[in-house]
Amino acid sequence: MLEFFRKNLFLYNALLLLYCVILRLVGFVKTIPVSPDSNLFSTLLADFFGGSQSILANLFSIVIILVNAFQINRLVNLNRITPNSSLFPGLFYILISSMALEFQGWHHIHLANSFVILVLLEVFQQTRNERLLIRTFNVGFLAGAGSLFFVPYVLLLPLGIAGMINVRTFKRMDYFRVALGFISPYLILISLLFYSGQLELMWSGHFQNSFSLFDFNEVTWQQYLIGGIFLVGVILVVFNMGALTLKSNIHTRRKMNTLLVFLLVFTAIIPLMADAGVDCFLMIAVPFGIFLGALFLRMDKQWAEILHFLLLALALAFQWILA
């Protein structure tokens, strides 16, 4: 199966749609464990869809995940993160984002992950030293917009700054530009809430109850197993960074180090999440999918097929049998 995705051909992009539908079909059939929406925008969107498990919500999730997969492949190929152009990063992003039953239906982190990809695109484009002023502002703006859908993504601001420092010379005025970009979405939201007389929702409907130390939901053995698989995968990525960056130029190494920082920081903050559950691992889906794609490209083809089949079978088992 993986052979279809080893080359970045337009025709094979259509197979990503089929792959995504297969992995997310369960959302149309089974009842999904609902994760509480902790912020205003996520709650409004869930209400608009008629609930997080409605047909419209499931269709929207498929569209978002598929668009994110296309964007991830574009990010990797534009910046030569992997030596060969392929569809693997987007493929494994879809697999990771659909691994558990809790990841199905509408989940606000799927949409918030779109902003993670856009921040990375803006950061990595700055190695060309073109349109630096607007790109610096865009990093802040996208980080702020992403945090409107998922509050912990306020971390996209320091992560975006760290990424820009890593790929280019970062000047003192750039801090002001990126901060201005970050607060812009919040100023717009505050203005709208003030105009409608609902300013108190800024705290009660958005920031309140977003963070809490070791505040885990009731965890089942299946969720422990899924979390363990993700953590083992992160450890494997860390130990294989030397091999992944071998023979890469300095710009590619810096970009991969930036991706690793995103992966480790998002993994580390999971214990700080309020009502933390297995769905919090969706935060690492973007960098983890890219690294898994890179690792599978380096594997022997036969071993890659076997391991991918096992992961796919495990995902379907978590969805249909072990849930």
PDB file of C-alpha atoms in Angstrom:
ATOM      1  CA  MET A   1       0.000   0.000   0.000  1.00  0.00           C
ATOM      2  CA  LEU A   2       2.778   2.438   0.887  1.00  0.00           C
ATOM      3  CA  GLU A   3       4.202   2.269  -2.619  1.00  0.00           C
ATOM      4  CA  PHE A   4       1.311   4.443  -3.834  1.00  0.00           C
ATOM      5  CA  PHE A   5       2.439   7.227  -1.494  1.00  0.00           C
ATOM      6  CA  ARG A   6       6.203   7.114  -2.047  1.00  0.00           C
ATOM      7  CA  LYS A   7       5.982   9.601  -4.908  1.00  0.00           C
ATOM      8  CA  ASN A   8       4.326  12.992  -4.746  1.00  0.00           C
ATOM      9  CA  LEU A   9       2.000  12.520  -7.717  1.00  0.00           C
ATOM     10  CA  PHE A  10      -1.287  14.410  -8.044  1.00  0.00           C
ATOM     11  CA  LEU A  11      -3.262  11.236  -8.791  1.00  0.00           C
ATOM     12  CA  TYR A  12      -2.103   9.600  -5.564  1.00  0.00           C
ATOM     13  CA  ASN A  13      -3.359  12.577  -3.543  1.00  0.00           C
ATOM     14  CA  ALA A  14      -6.853  11.259  -4.266  1.00  0.00           C
ATOM     15  CA  LEU A  15      -5.875   8.071  -2.421  1.00  0.00           C
ATOM     16  CA  LEU A  16      -5.267  10.171   0.695  1.00  0.00           C
ATOM     17  CA  LEU A  17      -8.981  11.005   0.635  1.00  0.00           C
ATOM     18  CA  LEU A  18      -9.877   7.302   0.544  1.00  0.00           C
ATOM     19  CA  TYR A  19      -7.358   6.589   3.317  1.00  0.00           C
ATOM     20  CA  CYS A  20      -8.823   9.374   5.465  1.00  0.00           C
ATOM     21  CA  VAL A  21     -12.426   8.224   4.921  1.00  0.00           C
ATOM     22  CA  ILE A  22     -11.546   4.629   5.883  1.00  0.00           C
ATOM     23  CA  LEU A  23      -9.898   5.776   9.108  1.00  0.00           C
ATOM     24  CA  ARG A  24     -12.722   8.141  10.029  1.00  0.00           C
ATOM     25  CA  LEU A  25     -15.739   6.088   8.972  1.00  0.00           C
ATOM     26  CA  VAL A  26     -16.285   4.992  12.570  1.00  0.00           C
ATOM     27  CA  GLY A  27     -17.283   8.565  13.480  1.00  0.00           C
ATOM     28  CA  PHE A  28     -20.461   8.174  11.406  1.00  0.00           C
ATOM     29  CA  VAL A  29     -21.407   4.892  13.092  1.00  0.00           C
ATOM     30  CA  LYS A  30     -20.351   4.790  16.738  1.00  0.00           C
ATOM     31  CA  THR A  31     -20.848   7.110  19.686  1.00  0.00           C
ATOM     32  CA  ILE A  32     -17.674   9.103  20.286  1.00  0.00           C
ATOM     33  CA  PRO A  33     -16.372   9.956  23.790  1.00  0.00           C
ATOM     34  CA  VAL A  34     -16.882  13.713  23.898  1.00  0.00           C
ATOM     35  CA  SER A  35     -14.043  15.959  25.012  1.00  0.00           C
ATOM     36  CA  PRO A  36     -15.279  19.208  26.618  1.00  0.00           C
ATOM     37  CA  ASP A  37     -14.684  22.286  24.468  1.00  0.00           C
ATOM     38  CA  SER A  38     -12.759  24.614  26.731  1.00  0.00           C
ATOM     39  CA  ASN A  39     -13.047  27.818  24.720  1.00  0.00           C
ATOM     40  CA  LEU A  40     -15.583  30.057  23.091  1.00  0.00           C
ATOM     41  CA  PHE A  41     -14.868  29.451  19.397  1.00  0.00           C
ATOM     42  CA  SER A  42     -14.829  25.655  19.723  1.00  0.00           C
ATOM     43  CA  THR A  43     -18.152  25.663  21.533  1.00  0.00           C
ATOM     44  CA  LEU A  44     -19.711  27.925  18.904  1.00  0.00           C
ATOM     45  CA  LEU A  45     -18.493  25.698  16.071  1.00  0.00           C
ATOM     46  CA  ALA A  46     -19.763  22.533  17.775  1.00  0.00           C
ATOM     47  CA  ASP A  47     -23.170  24.192  18.194  1.00  0.00           C
ATOM     48  CA  PHE A  48     -23.133  25.268  14.543  1.00  0.00           C
ATOM     49  CA  PHE A  49     -22.524  21.659  13.442  1.00  0.00           C
ATOM     50  CA  GLY A  50     -25.399  20.440  15.582  1.00  0.00           C
ATOM     51  CA  GLY A  51     -23.055  18.654  17.980  1.00  0.00           C
ATOM     52  CA  SER A  52     -19.578  17.197  17.763  1.00  0.00           C
ATOM     53  CA  GLN A  53     -20.884  13.871  16.410  1.00  0.00           C
ATOM     54  CA  SER A  54     -23.247  15.088  13.718  1.00  0.00           C
ATOM     55  CA  ILE A  55     -22.780  14.141  10.061  1.00  0.00           C
ATOM     56  CA  LEU A  56     -21.780  17.726   9.290  1.00  0.00           C
ATOM     57  CA  ALA A  57     -19.166  17.693  12.076  1.00  0.00           C
ATOM     58  CA  ASN A  58     -17.674  14.432  10.798  1.00  0.00           C
ATOM     59  CA  LEU A  59     -17.549  15.691   7.208  1.00  0.00           C
ATOM     60  CA  PHE A  60     -15.911  18.938   8.315  1.00  0.00           C
ATOM     61  CA  SER A  61     -13.300  16.986  10.294  1.00  0.00           C
ATOM     62  CA  ILE A  62     -12.439  14.896   7.229  1.00  0.00           C
ATOM     63  CA  VAL A  63     -12.040  18.050   5.140  1.00  0.00           C
ATOM     64  CA  ILE A  64      -9.850  19.752   7.765  1.00  0.00           C
ATOM     65  CA  ILE A  65      -7.627  16.706   8.270  1.00  0.00           C
ATOM     66  CA  LEU A  66      -7.270  16.187   4.511  1.00  0.00           C
ATOM     67  CA  VAL A  67      -6.376  19.853   3.909  1.00  0.00           C
ATOM     68  CA  ASN A  68      -3.880  19.667   6.773  1.00  0.00           C
ATOM     69  CA  ALA A  69      -2.319  16.563   5.193  1.00  0.00           C
ATOM     70  CA  PHE A  70      -1.925  18.374   1.870  1.00  0.00           C
ATOM     71  CA  GLN A  71      -0.394  21.361   3.656  1.00  0.00           C
ATOM     72  CA  ILE A  72       2.018  19.145   5.588  1.00  0.00           C
ATOM     73  CA  ASN A  73       3.212  17.529   2.365  1.00  0.00           C
ATOM     74  CA  ARG A  74       3.644  20.999   0.880  1.00  0.00           C
ATOM     75  CA  LEU A  75       5.591  22.143   3.970  1.00  0.00           C
ATOM     76  CA  VAL A  76       7.924  19.132   3.831  1.00  0.00           C
ATOM     77  CA  ASN A  77       8.502  19.262   0.076  1.00  0.00           C
ATOM     78  CA  LEU A  78       9.026  23.029  -0.096  1.00  0.00           C
ATOM     79  CA  ASN A  79      11.628  22.910   2.658  1.00  0.00           C
ATOM     80  CA  ARG A  80      13.204  19.571   1.687  1.00  0.00           C
ATOM     81  CA  ILE A  81      12.690  18.129   5.149  1.00  0.00           C
ATOM     82  CA  THR A  82      12.971  14.645   3.630  1.00  0.00           C
ATOM     83  CA  PRO A  83      15.473  13.728   0.908  1.00  0.00           C
ATOM     84  CA  ASN A  84      12.717  12.403  -1.374  1.00  0.00           C
ATOM     85  CA  SER A  85       9.433  14.083  -2.229  1.00  0.00           C
ATOM     86  CA  SER A  86       6.585  11.849  -1.058  1.00  0.00           C
ATOM     87  CA  LEU A  87       3.132  11.806   0.511  1.00  0.00           C
ATOM     88  CA  PHE A  88       4.320   9.988   3.650  1.00  0.00           C
ATOM     89  CA  PRO A  89       4.194  12.949   6.084  1.00  0.00           C
ATOM     90  CA  GLY A  90       0.553  13.732   5.256  1.00  0.00           C
ATOM     91  CA  LEU A  91      -0.327  10.032   5.270  1.00  0.00           C
ATOM     92  CA  PHE A  92       1.032   9.479   8.771  1.00  0.00           C
ATOM     93  CA  TYR A  93      -0.561  12.712   9.980  1.00  0.00           C
ATOM     94  CA  ILE A  94      -3.943  11.278   8.920  1.00  0.00           C
ATOM     95  CA  LEU A  95      -3.143   7.987  10.667  1.00  0.00           C
ATOM     96  CA  ILE A  96      -2.096   9.716  13.893  1.00  0.00           C
ATOM     97  CA  SER A  97      -5.098  12.061  13.849  1.00  0.00           C
ATOM     98  CA  SER A  98      -7.480   9.097  13.541  1.00  0.00           C
ATOM     99  CA  MET A  99      -5.740   6.539  15.767  1.00  0.00           C
ATOM    100  CA  ALA A 100      -8.277   6.490  18.607  1.00  0.00           C
ATOM    101  CA  LEU A 101     -12.042   6.684  18.871  1.00  0.00           C
ATOM    102  CA  GLU A 102     -11.584   9.894  20.912  1.00  0.00           C
ATOM    103  CA  PHE A 103      -9.995  11.538  17.848  1.00  0.00           C
ATOM    104  CA  GLN A 104     -13.107  11.056  15.714  1.00  0.00           C
ATOM    105  CA  GLY A 105     -15.943  13.515  15.028  1.00  0.00           C
ATOM    106  CA  TRP A 106     -15.423  17.224  15.536  1.00  0.00           C
ATOM    107  CA  HIS A 107     -12.451  18.018  17.736  1.00  0.00           C
ATOM    108  CA  HIS A 108     -11.170  21.563  18.085  1.00  0.00           C
ATOM    109  CA  ILE A 109      -7.516  20.479  18.042  1.00  0.00           C
ATOM    110  CA  HIS A 110      -7.878  19.320  14.421  1.00  0.00           C
ATOM    111  CA  LEU A 111      -8.701  22.876  13.362  1.00  0.00           C
ATOM    112  CA  ALA A 112      -6.119  24.392  15.713  1.00  0.00           C
ATOM    113  CA  ASN A 113      -3.467  22.167  14.111  1.00  0.00           C
ATOM    114  CA  SER A 114      -4.082  24.026  10.843  1.00  0.00           C
ATOM    115  CA  PHE A 115      -2.509  27.065  12.512  1.00  0.00           C
ATOM    116  CA  VAL A 116       0.489  25.017  13.677  1.00  0.00           C
ATOM    117  CA  ILE A 117       1.169  24.148  10.021  1.00  0.00           C
ATOM    118  CA  LEU A 118       0.702  27.752   8.893  1.00  0.00           C
ATOM    119  CA  VAL A 119       3.069  29.025  11.614  1.00  0.00           C
ATOM    120  CA  LEU A 120       5.706  26.520  10.512  1.00  0.00           C
ATOM    121  CA  LEU A 121       5.272  27.543   6.871  1.00  0.00           C
ATOM    122  CA  GLU A 122       5.785  31.207   7.754  1.00  0.00           C
ATOM    123  CA  VAL A 123       8.802  30.459   9.965  1.00  0.00           C
ATOM    124  CA  PHE A 124      10.551  28.239   7.418  1.00  0.00           C
ATOM    125  CA  GLN A 125       9.970  30.677   4.540  1.00  0.00           C
ATOM    126  CA  GLN A 126      12.103  33.228   6.396  1.00  0.00           C
ATOM    127  CA  THR A 127      15.322  31.430   5.480  1.00  0.00           C
ATOM    128  CA  ARG A 128      14.981  33.178   2.095  1.00  0.00           C
ATOM    129  CA  ASN A 129      15.050  36.635   3.730  1.00  0.00           C
ATOM    130  CA  GLU A 130      12.038  37.717   1.687  1.00  0.00           C
ATOM    131  CA  ARG A 131       9.130  39.766   3.112  1.00  0.00           C
ATOM    132  CA  LEU A 132      10.509  39.311   6.633  1.00  0.00           C
ATOM    133  CA  LEU A 133       8.428  42.101   8.181  1.00  0.00           C
ATOM    134  CA  ILE A 134       5.066  40.716   7.083  1.00  0.00           C
ATOM    135  CA  ARG A 135       6.094  37.110   7.737  1.00  0.00           C
ATOM    136  CA  THR A 136       7.137  37.997  11.287  1.00  0.00           C
ATOM    137  CA  PHE A 137       3.767  39.651  11.885  1.00  0.00           C
ATOM    138  CA  ASN A 138       2.020  36.629  10.326  1.00  0.00           C
ATOM    139  CA  VAL A 139       3.714  34.234  12.753  1.00  0.00           C
ATOM    140  CA  GLY A 140       2.290  36.182  15.687  1.00  0.00           C
ATOM    141  CA  PHE A 141      -1.139  36.591  14.086  1.00  0.00           C
ATOM    142  CA  LEU A 142      -1.462  32.886  13.254  1.00  0.00           C
ATOM    143  CA  ALA A 143      -0.299  31.916  16.746  1.00  0.00           C
ATOM    144  CA  GLY A 144      -2.946  34.184  18.268  1.00  0.00           C
ATOM    145  CA  ALA A 145      -5.654  32.887  15.925  1.00  0.00           C
ATOM    146  CA  GLY A 146      -4.720  29.271  16.711  1.00  0.00           C
ATOM    147  CA  SER A 147      -4.994  29.926  20.450  1.00  0.00           C
ATOM    148  CA  LEU A 148      -8.550  31.170  19.939  1.00  0.00           C
ATOM    149  CA  PHE A 149      -9.511  27.623  18.964  1.00  0.00           C
ATOM    150  CA  PHE A 150      -7.250  25.857  21.482  1.00  0.00           C
ATOM    151  CA  VAL A 151      -5.940  27.950  24.363  1.00  0.00           C
ATOM    152  CA  PRO A 152      -2.693  25.982  25.007  1.00  0.00           C
ATOM    153  CA  TYR A 153      -1.572  27.028  21.536  1.00  0.00           C
ATOM    154  CA  VAL A 154      -0.577  30.368  23.035  1.00  0.00           C
ATOM    155  CA  LEU A 155       2.711  28.448  23.114  1.00  0.00           C
ATOM    156  CA  LEU A 156       2.874  28.922  19.350  1.00  0.00           C
ATOM    157  CA  LEU A 157       4.098  32.461  20.100  1.00  0.00           C
ATOM    158  CA  PRO A 158       7.319  31.512  21.959  1.00  0.00           C
ATOM    159  CA  LEU A 159       7.766  28.469  19.709  1.00  0.00           C
ATOM    160  CA  GLY A 160       7.394  30.634  16.618  1.00  0.00           C
ATOM    161  CA  ILE A 161       9.919  33.141  17.984  1.00  0.00           C
ATOM    162  CA  ALA A 162      12.352  30.324  18.804  1.00  0.00           C
ATOM    163  CA  GLY A 163      11.904  28.961  15.291  1.00  0.00           C
ATOM    164  CA  MET A 164      12.610  32.341  13.688  1.00  0.00           C
ATOM    165  CA  ILE A 165      15.707  32.820  15.866  1.00  0.00           C
ATOM    166  CA  ASN A 166      16.861  29.396  14.744  1.00  0.00           C
ATOM    167  CA  VAL A 167      16.501  29.987  10.983  1.00  0.00           C
ATOM    168  CA  ARG A 168      17.578  33.638  10.660  1.00  0.00           C
ATOM    169  CA  THR A 169      18.939  36.692  12.443  1.00  0.00           C
ATOM    170  CA  PHE A 170      16.195  37.963  14.746  1.00  0.00           C
ATOM    171  CA  LYS A 171      16.282  41.681  15.545  1.00  0.00           C
ATOM    172  CA  ARG A 172      14.909  43.553  18.534  1.00  0.00           C
ATOM    173  CA  MET A 173      12.033  45.133  16.570  1.00  0.00           C
ATOM    174  CA  ASP A 174      10.941  41.677  15.430  1.00  0.00           C
ATOM    175  CA  TYR A 175       9.756  40.941  18.978  1.00  0.00           C
ATOM    176  CA  PHE A 176       7.423  43.926  18.734  1.00  0.00           C
ATOM    177  CA  ARG A 177       6.116  42.854  15.307  1.00  0.00           C
ATOM    178  CA  VAL A 178       5.384  39.276  16.343  1.00  0.00           C
ATOM    179  CA  ALA A 179       3.735  40.429  19.607  1.00  0.00           C
ATOM    180  CA  LEU A 180       1.579  42.907  17.672  1.00  0.00           C
ATOM    181  CA  GLY A 181       0.513  40.104  15.361  1.00  0.00           C
ATOM    182  CA  PHE A 182      -0.334  37.853  18.319  1.00  0.00           C
ATOM    183  CA  ILE A 183      -2.590  40.339  20.101  1.00  0.00           C
ATOM    184  CA  SER A 184      -4.408  41.392  16.908  1.00  0.00           C
ATOM    185  CA  PRO A 185      -6.917  38.465  16.865  1.00  0.00           C
ATOM    186  CA  TYR A 186      -7.596  39.046  20.561  1.00  0.00           C
ATOM    187  CA  LEU A 187      -8.210  42.771  20.019  1.00  0.00           C
ATOM    188  CA  ILE A 188     -10.709  41.911  17.286  1.00  0.00           C
ATOM    189  CA  LEU A 189     -12.465  39.364  19.512  1.00  0.00           C
ATOM    190  CA  ILE A 190     -12.532  41.705  22.526  1.00  0.00           C
ATOM    191  CA  SER A 191     -14.008  44.473  20.364  1.00  0.00           C
ATOM    192  CA  LEU A 192     -16.770  42.188  19.094  1.00  0.00           C
ATOM    193  CA  LEU A 193     -17.578  40.910  22.587  1.00  0.00           C
ATOM    194  CA  PHE A 194     -17.565  44.449  24.007  1.00  0.00           C
ATOM    195  CA  TYR A 195     -19.873  45.659  21.240  1.00  0.00           C
ATOM    196  CA  SER A 196     -22.312  42.813  21.949  1.00  0.00           C
ATOM    197  CA  GLY A 197     -22.131  43.287  25.733  1.00  0.00           C
ATOM    198  CA  GLN A 198     -20.575  39.840  26.322  1.00  0.00           C
ATOM    199  CA  LEU A 199     -17.053  40.807  27.328  1.00  0.00           C
ATOM    200  CA  GLU A 200     -17.148  38.494  30.366  1.00  0.00           C
ATOM    201  CA  LEU A 201     -17.068  35.527  27.941  1.00  0.00           C
ATOM    202  CA  MET A 202     -13.445  36.386  27.197  1.00  0.00           C
ATOM    203  CA  TRP A 203     -12.511  34.872  30.555  1.00  0.00           C
ATOM    204  CA  SER A 204     -15.330  32.488  31.429  1.00  0.00           C
ATOM    205  CA  GLY A 205     -15.790  31.136  27.896  1.00  0.00           C
ATOM    206  CA  HIS A 206     -12.189  31.064  26.777  1.00  0.00           C
ATOM    207  CA  PHE A 207      -9.314  31.078  29.290  1.00  0.00           C
ATOM    208  CA  GLN A 208     -10.953  29.688  32.434  1.00  0.00           C
ATOM    209  CA  ASN A 209     -10.377  25.993  33.136  1.00  0.00           C
ATOM    210  CA  SER A 210      -7.891  25.521  30.291  1.00  0.00           C
ATOM    211  CA  PHE A 211      -4.906  24.556  32.456  1.00  0.00           C
ATOM    212  CA  SER A 212      -4.605  22.386  35.557  1.00  0.00           C
ATOM    213  CA  LEU A 213      -1.670  20.348  36.827  1.00  0.00           C
ATOM    214  CA  PHE A 214      -2.124  16.560  36.425  1.00  0.00           C
ATOM    215  CA  ASP A 215      -5.890  16.911  35.970  1.00  0.00           C
ATOM    216  CA  PHE A 216      -6.468  13.673  34.059  1.00  0.00           C
ATOM    217  CA  ASN A 217      -9.815  12.236  33.024  1.00  0.00           C
ATOM    218  CA  GLU A 218     -10.652   8.681  34.039  1.00  0.00           C
ATOM    219  CA  VAL A 219      -8.238   6.673  31.899  1.00  0.00           C
ATOM    220  CA  THR A 220      -8.954   3.198  30.507  1.00  0.00           C
ATOM    221  CA  TRP A 221      -6.326   0.572  29.682  1.00  0.00           C
ATOM    222  CA  GLN A 222      -6.918   1.228  25.977  1.00  0.00           C
ATOM    223  CA  GLN A 223      -6.091   4.898  26.467  1.00  0.00           C
ATOM    224  CA  TYR A 224      -2.963   4.012  28.456  1.00  0.00           C
ATOM    225  CA  LEU A 225      -1.916   1.788  25.538  1.00  0.00           C
ATOM    226  CA  ILE A 226      -2.538   4.537  22.961  1.00  0.00           C
ATOM    227  CA  GLY A 227      -0.653   7.075  25.085  1.00  0.00           C
ATOM    228  CA  GLY A 228       2.203   4.603  25.506  1.00  0.00           C
ATOM    229  CA  ILE A 229       2.424   4.085  21.740  1.00  0.00           C
ATOM    230  CA  PHE A 230       2.634   7.841  21.180  1.00  0.00           C
ATOM    231  CA  LEU A 231       5.308   8.286  23.871  1.00  0.00           C
ATOM    232  CA  VAL A 232       7.395   5.403  22.492  1.00  0.00           C
ATOM    233  CA  GLY A 233       7.105   7.016  19.052  1.00  0.00           C
ATOM    234  CA  VAL A 234       8.342  10.364  20.394  1.00  0.00           C
ATOM    235  CA  ILE A 235      11.313   8.646  22.068  1.00  0.00           C
ATOM    236  CA  LEU A 236      12.165   6.857  18.804  1.00  0.00           C
ATOM    237  CA  VAL A 237      12.114  10.181  16.970  1.00  0.00           C
ATOM    238  CA  VAL A 238      14.507  11.725  19.506  1.00  0.00           C
ATOM    239  CA  PHE A 239      16.957   8.817  19.254  1.00  0.00           C
ATOM    240  CA  ASN A 240      16.830   8.852  15.445  1.00  0.00           C
ATOM    241  CA  MET A 241      17.355  12.590  14.978  1.00  0.00           C
ATOM    242  CA  GLY A 242      21.012  12.045  14.110  1.00  0.00           C
ATOM    243  CA  ALA A 243      20.092   9.640  11.319  1.00  0.00           C
ATOM    244  CA  LEU A 244      17.264  11.876  10.067  1.00  0.00           C
ATOM    245  CA  THR A 245      19.521  14.917   9.778  1.00  0.00           C
ATOM    246  CA  LEU A 246      22.518  13.027   8.372  1.00  0.00           C
ATOM    247  CA  LYS A 247      23.787  14.562   5.115  1.00  0.00           C
ATOM    248  CA  SER A 248      21.220  17.391   5.405  1.00  0.00           C
ATOM    249  CA  ASN A 249      22.315  20.967   4.816  1.00  0.00           C
ATOM    250  CA  ILE A 250      22.394  23.474   7.673  1.00  0.00           C
ATOM    251  CA  HIS A 251      19.019  25.009   6.781  1.00  0.00           C
ATOM    252  CA  THR A 252      17.252  21.634   6.771  1.00  0.00           C
ATOM    253  CA  ARG A 253      18.864  20.655  10.095  1.00  0.00           C
ATOM    254  CA  ARG A 254      17.676  23.884  11.680  1.00  0.00           C
ATOM    255  CA  LYS A 255      14.136  23.308  10.421  1.00  0.00           C
ATOM    256  CA  MET A 256      14.101  19.729  11.705  1.00  0.00           C
ATOM    257  CA  ASN A 257      15.395  20.910  15.087  1.00  0.00           C
ATOM    258  CA  THR A 258      12.528  23.421  15.166  1.00  0.00           C
ATOM    259  CA  LEU A 259      10.063  20.602  14.465  1.00  0.00           C
ATOM    260  CA  LEU A 260      11.628  18.569  17.281  1.00  0.00           C
ATOM    261  CA  VAL A 261      11.180  21.455  19.720  1.00  0.00           C
ATOM    262  CA  PHE A 262       7.486  21.699  18.734  1.00  0.00           C
ATOM    263  CA  LEU A 263       7.100  17.947  19.270  1.00  0.00           C
ATOM    264  CA  LEU A 264       8.781  17.885  22.686  1.00  0.00           C
ATOM    265  CA  VAL A 265       7.084  21.012  24.045  1.00  0.00           C
ATOM    266  CA  PHE A 266       3.608  19.851  23.006  1.00  0.00           C
ATOM    267  CA  THR A 267       4.286  16.447  24.565  1.00  0.00           C
ATOM    268  CA  ALA A 268       5.572  18.014  27.789  1.00  0.00           C
ATOM    269  CA  ILE A 269       2.529  20.235  28.376  1.00  0.00           C
ATOM    270  CA  ILE A 270      -0.024  17.402  28.251  1.00  0.00           C
ATOM    271  CA  PRO A 271       0.138  16.939  32.082  1.00  0.00           C
ATOM    272  CA  LEU A 272      -0.681  20.674  32.425  1.00  0.00           C
ATOM    273  CA  MET A 273      -3.957  20.390  30.500  1.00  0.00           C
ATOM    274  CA  ALA A 274      -7.302  20.654  32.230  1.00  0.00           C
ATOM    275  CA  ASP A 275      -9.343  17.435  31.858  1.00  0.00           C
ATOM    276  CA  ALA A 276      -6.379  15.885  30.059  1.00  0.00           C
ATOM    277  CA  GLY A 277      -7.244  12.753  28.099  1.00  0.00           C
ATOM    278  CA  VAL A 278      -5.797  10.717  25.285  1.00  0.00           C
ATOM    279  CA  ASP A 279      -7.172  13.297  22.823  1.00  0.00           C
ATOM    280  CA  CYS A 280      -4.476  15.726  24.034  1.00  0.00           C
ATOM    281  CA  PHE A 281      -1.967  13.715  21.996  1.00  0.00           C
ATOM    282  CA  LEU A 282      -3.533  15.339  18.927  1.00  0.00           C
ATOM    283  CA  MET A 283      -1.288  18.306  19.763  1.00  0.00           C
ATOM    284  CA  ILE A 284       1.760  16.415  18.522  1.00  0.00           C
ATOM    285  CA  ALA A 285       0.075  15.139  15.329  1.00  0.00           C
ATOM    286  CA  VAL A 286       1.740  17.651  12.965  1.00  0.00           C
ATOM    287  CA  PRO A 287       5.437  17.281  13.934  1.00  0.00           C
ATOM    288  CA  PHE A 288       4.996  13.590  14.809  1.00  0.00           C
ATOM    289  CA  GLY A 289       3.441  12.847  11.417  1.00  0.00           C
ATOM    290  CA  ILE A 290       6.328  14.589   9.638  1.00  0.00           C
ATOM    291  CA  PHE A 291       8.950  12.654  11.597  1.00  0.00           C
ATOM    292  CA  LEU A 292       7.158   9.325  11.127  1.00  0.00           C
ATOM    293  CA  GLY A 293       7.006   9.979   7.390  1.00  0.00           C
ATOM    294  CA  ALA A 294      10.750  10.696   7.365  1.00  0.00           C
ATOM    295  CA  LEU A 295      11.519   7.549   9.384  1.00  0.00           C
ATOM    296  CA  PHE A 296       9.444   5.307   7.121  1.00  0.00           C
ATOM    297  CA  LEU A 297      11.155   6.736   4.038  1.00  0.00           C
ATOM    298  CA  ARG A 298      14.499   5.590   5.467  1.00  0.00           C
ATOM    299  CA  MET A 299      13.271   2.065   6.252  1.00  0.00           C
ATOM    300  CA  ASP A 300      13.599  -1.010   4.106  1.00  0.00           C
ATOM    301  CA  LYS A 301      10.464  -1.078   1.938  1.00  0.00           C
ATOM    302  CA  GLN A 302       9.295  -4.465   3.182  1.00  0.00           C
ATOM    303  CA  TRP A 303       9.689  -3.502   6.847  1.00  0.00           C
ATOM    304  CA  ALA A 304       7.939  -0.188   6.187  1.00  0.00           C
ATOM    305  CA  GLU A 305       4.954  -2.020   4.672  1.00  0.00           C
ATOM    306  CA  ILE A 306       4.722  -4.413   7.619  1.00  0.00           C
ATOM    307  CA  LEU A 307       4.971  -1.696  10.284  1.00  0.00           C
ATOM    308  CA  HIS A 308       2.471   0.537   8.491  1.00  0.00           C
ATOM    309  CA  PHE A 309       0.037  -2.377   8.200  1.00  0.00           C
ATOM    310  CA  LEU A 310       0.403  -3.063  11.941  1.00  0.00           C
ATOM    311  CA  LEU A 311      -0.234   0.611  12.814  1.00  0.00           C
ATOM    312  CA  LEU A 312      -3.242   0.750  10.497  1.00  0.00           C
ATOM    313  CA  ALA A 313      -4.652  -2.481  11.936  1.00  0.00           C
ATOM    314  CA  LEU A 314      -4.060  -1.183  15.460  1.00  0.00           C
ATOM    315  CA  ALA A 315      -5.895   2.065  14.670  1.00  0.00           C
ATOM    316  CA  LEU A 316      -8.895   0.189  13.262  1.00  0.00           C
ATOM    317  CA  ALA A 317      -8.869  -2.152  16.270  1.00  0.00           C
ATOM    318  CA  PHE A 318      -8.881   0.807  18.697  1.00  0.00           C
ATOM    319  CA  GLN A 319     -11.822   2.286  16.784  1.00  0.00           C
ATOM    320  CA  TRP A 320     -14.030  -0.773  16.211  1.00  0.00           C
ATOM    321  CA  ILE A 321     -13.043  -3.549  18.625  1.00  0.00           C
ATOM    322  CA  LEU A 322     -11.100  -2.274  21.655  1.00  0.00           C
ATOM    323  CA  ALA A 323     -13.093   0.942  22.217  1.00  0.00           C
TER     324      ALA A 323
END
